[in-house]
Amino acid sequence: MTQDEWEKLLQPYVQTVDELKVKLRGMRQEFELQGIQTPVEFVTGRVKTIPAIEEKLIRRHISIDRIEQDMEDLAGVRIMTQFTEDIYRVVDLLRKRKDMVILEERDYVTNEKPSGYRSYHIVIEYPIQLVTGEKKVLAEIQVRTMQMNVWATIEHAINYKYDGEYTEEMQEKLKNAAELSIKVDELFSELHNGLSENETNGNL
């Protein structure tokens, strides 16, 4: 495909990411205006790069004419939370929305991957309005704590550097780092829940 063809194909996904970022960031503002602690810390998004798409087409044996049906993460949005329990609060909020349809959920928080990766993945169908009419596109929303995001970001960089070829020692160290990350999330939740109980009891 030419550069122009790629840009034409991906333009609806750029619009999808832009719209979702505005809407999902709006959830944080709604909580703040109501004086309620928000489960949404911040929201980021991206459209998959052309080299990354081409690599995945080969790796997953996806035909170029099936890309919009078989590649669900061309548009990706990530919601970060402070605490693990907030992930499920966000998921519940997304389930109630009328502007998207959830097609699939994958809970890698409770059921982490063997590498130690944790995140909650939601595949949605999202309708956007184009000059040619409505178009429904697939997008992926990931919900994770900031600690989970740090681990995943660093693991991704290491994976890129070593082309996914990890030694047994490297795998063990990544797993250890993931376990430490889980422990940090648990400690922060314990601290937060303890403070919340004190506030409820009027001790603060």
mmCIF file of C-alpha atoms in Angstrom:
data_model
loop_
_atom_site.group_PDB
_atom_site.id
_atom_site.type_symbol
_atom_site.label_atom_id
_atom_site.label_comp_id
_atom_site.label_asym_id
_atom_site.label_seq_id
_atom_site.Cartn_x
_atom_site.Cartn_y
_atom_site.Cartn_z
ATOM 1 C CA MET A 1 0.000 0.000 0.000
ATOM 2 C CA THR A 2 1.143 3.549 -0.695
ATOM 3 C CA GLN A 3 1.505 6.161 2.044
ATOM 4 C CA ASP A 4 -1.669 7.887 0.825
ATOM 5 C CA GLU A 5 -3.590 4.614 0.953
ATOM 6 C CA TRP A 6 -2.408 3.978 4.504
ATOM 7 C CA GLU A 7 -3.418 7.480 5.592
ATOM 8 C CA LYS A 8 -6.874 7.062 4.046
ATOM 9 C CA LEU A 9 -7.311 3.700 5.790
ATOM 10 C CA LEU A 10 -6.147 4.957 9.182
ATOM 11 C CA GLN A 11 -7.908 8.348 9.239
ATOM 12 C CA PRO A 12 -11.100 6.944 10.852
ATOM 13 C CA TYR A 13 -8.938 5.391 13.573
ATOM 14 C CA VAL A 14 -7.235 8.714 14.244
ATOM 15 C CA GLN A 15 -10.697 10.246 14.681
ATOM 16 C CA THR A 16 -11.725 7.341 16.945
ATOM 17 C CA VAL A 17 -8.737 7.815 19.244
ATOM 18 C CA ASP A 18 -9.270 11.582 19.392
ATOM 19 C CA GLU A 19 -12.962 11.201 20.283
ATOM 20 C CA LEU A 20 -12.396 8.475 22.870
ATOM 21 C CA LYS A 21 -9.665 10.450 24.621
ATOM 22 C CA VAL A 22 -11.974 13.447 24.991
ATOM 23 C CA LYS A 23 -14.883 11.328 26.253
ATOM 24 C CA LEU A 24 -12.868 9.196 28.673
ATOM 25 C CA ARG A 25 -10.980 12.172 30.068
ATOM 26 C CA GLY A 26 -14.395 13.709 30.615
ATOM 27 C CA MET A 27 -15.145 10.970 33.165
ATOM 28 C CA ARG A 28 -12.357 12.296 35.375
ATOM 29 C CA GLN A 29 -13.739 15.830 35.156
ATOM 30 C CA GLU A 30 -17.239 14.618 36.078
ATOM 31 C CA PHE A 31 -15.969 12.941 39.245
ATOM 32 C CA GLU A 32 -13.923 15.997 40.203
ATOM 33 C CA LEU A 33 -16.904 18.335 39.733
ATOM 34 C CA GLN A 34 -18.982 16.097 42.011
ATOM 35 C CA GLY A 35 -16.234 16.053 44.642
ATOM 36 C CA ILE A 36 -15.806 12.287 44.280
ATOM 37 C CA GLN A 37 -12.401 10.645 44.025
ATOM 38 C CA THR A 38 -11.962 9.680 40.385
ATOM 39 C CA PRO A 39 -10.824 6.190 39.334
ATOM 40 C CA VAL A 40 -9.330 7.723 36.165
ATOM 41 C CA GLU A 41 -5.837 9.124 36.647
ATOM 42 C CA PHE A 42 -5.087 9.912 32.997
ATOM 43 C CA VAL A 43 -5.878 8.741 29.467
ATOM 44 C CA THR A 44 -3.587 8.248 26.477
ATOM 45 C CA GLY A 45 -4.197 6.946 22.983
ATOM 46 C CA ARG A 46 -2.519 6.119 19.729
ATOM 47 C CA VAL A 47 -3.085 4.712 16.256
ATOM 48 C CA LYS A 48 -0.800 1.809 15.457
ATOM 49 C CA THR A 49 2.172 2.804 13.296
ATOM 50 C CA ILE A 50 2.412 1.476 9.754
ATOM 51 C CA PRO A 51 5.597 -0.592 10.452
ATOM 52 C CA ALA A 52 3.905 -2.116 13.524
ATOM 53 C CA ILE A 53 0.822 -2.935 11.455
ATOM 54 C CA GLU A 54 2.892 -4.540 8.707
ATOM 55 C CA GLU A 55 4.817 -6.613 11.246
ATOM 56 C CA LYS A 56 1.596 -7.817 12.874
ATOM 57 C CA LEU A 57 0.031 -8.670 9.505
ATOM 58 C CA ILE A 58 2.914 -11.065 8.899
ATOM 59 C CA ARG A 59 3.124 -12.421 12.468
ATOM 60 C CA ARG A 60 -0.612 -13.070 12.745
ATOM 61 C CA HIS A 61 -1.063 -14.116 9.101
ATOM 62 C CA ILE A 62 -3.692 -11.439 8.533
ATOM 63 C CA SER A 63 -4.669 -10.572 4.970
ATOM 64 C CA ILE A 64 -4.453 -6.865 4.136
ATOM 65 C CA ASP A 65 -8.072 -6.891 2.948
ATOM 66 C CA ARG A 66 -9.155 -8.220 6.373
ATOM 67 C CA ILE A 67 -7.194 -5.705 8.420
ATOM 68 C CA GLU A 68 -10.209 -3.750 9.706
ATOM 69 C CA GLN A 69 -12.015 -6.919 10.799
ATOM 70 C CA ASP A 70 -9.091 -8.931 12.186
ATOM 71 C CA MET A 71 -6.821 -6.282 13.739
ATOM 72 C CA GLU A 72 -8.716 -4.967 16.727
ATOM 73 C CA ASP A 73 -6.031 -2.638 18.072
ATOM 74 C CA LEU A 74 -5.438 -0.271 15.164
ATOM 75 C CA ALA A 75 -6.961 2.312 17.497
ATOM 76 C CA GLY A 76 -5.811 1.962 21.083
ATOM 77 C CA VAL A 77 -6.692 3.933 24.208
ATOM 78 C CA ARG A 78 -5.172 3.394 27.649
ATOM 79 C CA ILE A 79 -6.771 4.424 30.931
ATOM 80 C CA MET A 80 -4.459 4.589 33.946
ATOM 81 C CA THR A 81 -5.682 4.296 37.512
ATOM 82 C CA GLN A 82 -4.000 4.798 40.872
ATOM 83 C CA PHE A 83 -5.293 1.609 42.486
ATOM 84 C CA THR A 84 -6.031 -1.918 41.269
ATOM 85 C CA GLU A 85 -9.648 -1.808 42.475
ATOM 86 C CA ASP A 86 -10.191 1.308 40.353
ATOM 87 C CA ILE A 87 -9.616 -0.778 37.228
ATOM 88 C CA TYR A 88 -12.886 -2.589 37.830
ATOM 89 C CA ARG A 89 -14.684 0.667 38.633
ATOM 90 C CA VAL A 90 -13.610 1.968 35.218
ATOM 91 C CA VAL A 91 -14.632 -1.276 33.498
ATOM 92 C CA ASP A 92 -18.089 -1.033 35.079
ATOM 93 C CA LEU A 93 -18.398 2.553 33.836
ATOM 94 C CA LEU A 94 -17.456 1.492 30.300
ATOM 95 C CA ARG A 95 -20.021 -1.339 30.357
ATOM 96 C CA LYS A 96 -22.765 1.201 31.047
ATOM 97 C CA ARG A 97 -21.893 3.526 28.167
ATOM 98 C CA LYS A 98 -24.279 3.783 25.216
ATOM 99 C CA ASP A 99 -21.762 5.251 22.754
ATOM 100 C CA MET A 100 -19.807 2.017 22.292
ATOM 101 C CA VAL A 101 -20.453 -1.717 22.210
ATOM 102 C CA ILE A 102 -18.150 -4.057 24.133
ATOM 103 C CA LEU A 103 -17.306 -7.105 22.034
ATOM 104 C CA GLU A 104 -14.712 -8.805 24.212
ATOM 105 C CA GLU A 105 -13.036 -8.492 27.613
ATOM 106 C CA ARG A 106 -9.732 -10.019 28.712
ATOM 107 C CA ASP A 107 -8.804 -9.771 32.380
ATOM 108 C CA TYR A 108 -5.018 -9.968 32.615
ATOM 109 C CA VAL A 109 -5.176 -8.311 36.035
ATOM 110 C CA THR A 110 -6.630 -11.292 37.877
ATOM 111 C CA ASN A 111 -5.196 -13.712 35.314
ATOM 112 C CA GLU A 112 -1.791 -12.231 34.529
ATOM 113 C CA LYS A 113 0.222 -13.494 31.593
ATOM 114 C CA PRO A 114 3.173 -15.850 32.277
ATOM 115 C CA SER A 115 5.565 -12.943 31.675
ATOM 116 C CA GLY A 116 3.975 -10.995 34.530
ATOM 117 C CA TYR A 117 2.046 -8.616 32.243
ATOM 118 C CA ARG A 118 -1.135 -7.249 33.803
ATOM 119 C CA SER A 119 -3.841 -5.102 32.260
ATOM 120 C CA TYR A 120 -7.558 -5.237 31.499
ATOM 121 C CA HIS A 121 -8.280 -5.301 27.771
ATOM 122 C CA ILE A 122 -11.622 -4.383 26.248
ATOM 123 C CA VAL A 123 -12.373 -4.624 22.523
ATOM 124 C CA ILE A 124 -15.141 -2.256 21.469
ATOM 125 C CA GLU A 125 -17.079 -1.350 18.380
ATOM 126 C CA TYR A 126 -17.247 2.416 18.128
ATOM 127 C CA PRO A 127 -19.395 4.403 15.650
ATOM 128 C CA ILE A 128 -17.853 7.506 14.117
ATOM 129 C CA GLN A 129 -19.500 10.019 11.825
ATOM 130 C CA LEU A 130 -17.729 10.620 8.500
ATOM 131 C CA VAL A 131 -18.766 12.776 5.570
ATOM 132 C CA THR A 132 -19.727 9.500 3.858
ATOM 133 C CA GLY A 133 -21.908 8.443 6.792
ATOM 134 C CA GLU A 134 -21.498 6.349 9.929
ATOM 135 C CA LYS A 135 -18.638 3.883 10.164
ATOM 136 C CA LYS A 136 -18.234 1.353 12.967
ATOM 137 C CA VAL A 137 -14.611 0.661 13.835
ATOM 138 C CA LEU A 138 -12.902 -1.690 16.253
ATOM 139 C CA ALA A 139 -10.764 -0.233 19.021
ATOM 140 C CA GLU A 140 -9.030 -1.565 22.103
ATOM 141 C CA ILE A 141 -9.201 0.035 25.540
ATOM 142 C CA GLN A 142 -6.608 -1.018 28.113
ATOM 143 C CA VAL A 143 -7.167 -0.238 31.783
ATOM 144 C CA ARG A 144 -4.234 -0.599 34.180
ATOM 145 C CA THR A 145 -2.593 0.969 37.205
ATOM 146 C CA MET A 146 0.369 3.269 36.794
ATOM 147 C CA GLN A 147 2.609 0.555 38.262
ATOM 148 C CA MET A 148 1.380 -1.935 35.672
ATOM 149 C CA ASN A 149 2.018 0.640 32.973
ATOM 150 C CA VAL A 150 5.614 1.234 34.109
ATOM 151 C CA TRP A 151 6.351 -2.500 33.940
ATOM 152 C CA ALA A 152 4.647 -2.933 30.546
ATOM 153 C CA THR A 153 6.408 0.103 29.049
ATOM 154 C CA ILE A 154 9.862 -1.041 30.151
ATOM 155 C CA GLU A 155 9.200 -4.655 29.125
ATOM 156 C CA HIS A 156 8.130 -3.419 25.681
ATOM 157 C CA ALA A 157 11.391 -1.476 25.291
ATOM 158 C CA ILE A 158 13.453 -4.492 26.370
ATOM 159 C CA ASN A 159 11.462 -6.751 24.056
ATOM 160 C CA TYR A 160 12.167 -4.388 21.139
ATOM 161 C CA LYS A 161 15.883 -4.244 21.951
ATOM 162 C CA TYR A 162 16.277 -8.020 22.108
ATOM 163 C CA ASP A 163 13.652 -8.809 19.453
ATOM 164 C CA GLY A 164 11.733 -10.891 21.982
ATOM 165 C CA GLU A 165 14.628 -13.295 22.464
ATOM 166 C CA TYR A 166 14.850 -13.482 26.259
ATOM 167 C CA THR A 167 17.296 -15.649 28.152
ATOM 168 C CA GLU A 168 15.965 -17.647 31.088
ATOM 169 C CA GLU A 169 17.680 -15.181 33.439
ATOM 170 C CA MET A 170 16.015 -12.202 31.732
ATOM 171 C CA GLN A 171 12.609 -13.865 31.928
ATOM 172 C CA GLU A 172 13.112 -14.517 35.625
ATOM 173 C CA LYS A 173 14.120 -10.906 36.281
ATOM 174 C CA LEU A 174 11.102 -9.574 34.388
ATOM 175 C CA LYS A 175 8.854 -11.902 36.377
ATOM 176 C CA ASN A 176 10.478 -10.742 39.623
ATOM 177 C CA ALA A 177 9.960 -7.120 38.619
ATOM 178 C CA ALA A 178 6.295 -7.877 37.885
ATOM 179 C CA GLU A 179 5.851 -9.474 41.302
ATOM 180 C CA LEU A 180 7.415 -6.425 42.963
ATOM 181 C CA SER A 181 5.051 -4.212 40.954
ATOM 182 C CA ILE A 182 2.071 -6.256 42.182
ATOM 183 C CA LYS A 183 3.287 -5.886 45.759
ATOM 184 C CA VAL A 184 3.592 -2.096 45.356
ATOM 185 C CA ASP A 185 0.018 -1.921 44.012
ATOM 186 C CA GLU A 186 -1.188 -4.005 46.958
ATOM 187 C CA LEU A 187 0.590 -1.765 49.472
ATOM 188 C CA PHE A 188 -0.814 1.398 47.895
ATOM 189 C CA SER A 189 -4.334 -0.096 47.971
ATOM 190 C CA GLU A 190 -3.923 -1.033 51.636
ATOM 191 C CA LEU A 191 -2.772 2.490 52.447
ATOM 192 C CA HIS A 192 -5.584 4.045 50.444
ATOM 193 C CA ASN A 193 -8.296 1.821 51.895
ATOM 194 C CA GLY A 194 -7.013 2.466 55.416
ATOM 195 C CA LEU A 195 -7.097 6.217 54.835
ATOM 196 C CA SER A 196 -10.576 5.995 53.343
ATOM 197 C CA GLU A 197 -11.840 4.116 56.406
ATOM 198 C CA ASN A 198 -10.328 6.742 58.713
ATOM 199 C CA GLU A 199 -11.973 9.521 56.707
ATOM 200 C CA THR A 200 -15.326 7.733 56.927
ATOM 201 C CA ASN A 201 -14.931 7.351 60.685
ATOM 202 C CA GLY A 202 -14.005 11.027 61.082
ATOM 203 C CA ASN A 203 -10.482 10.274 62.232
ATOM 204 C CA LEU A 204 -8.793 12.571 59.721
#
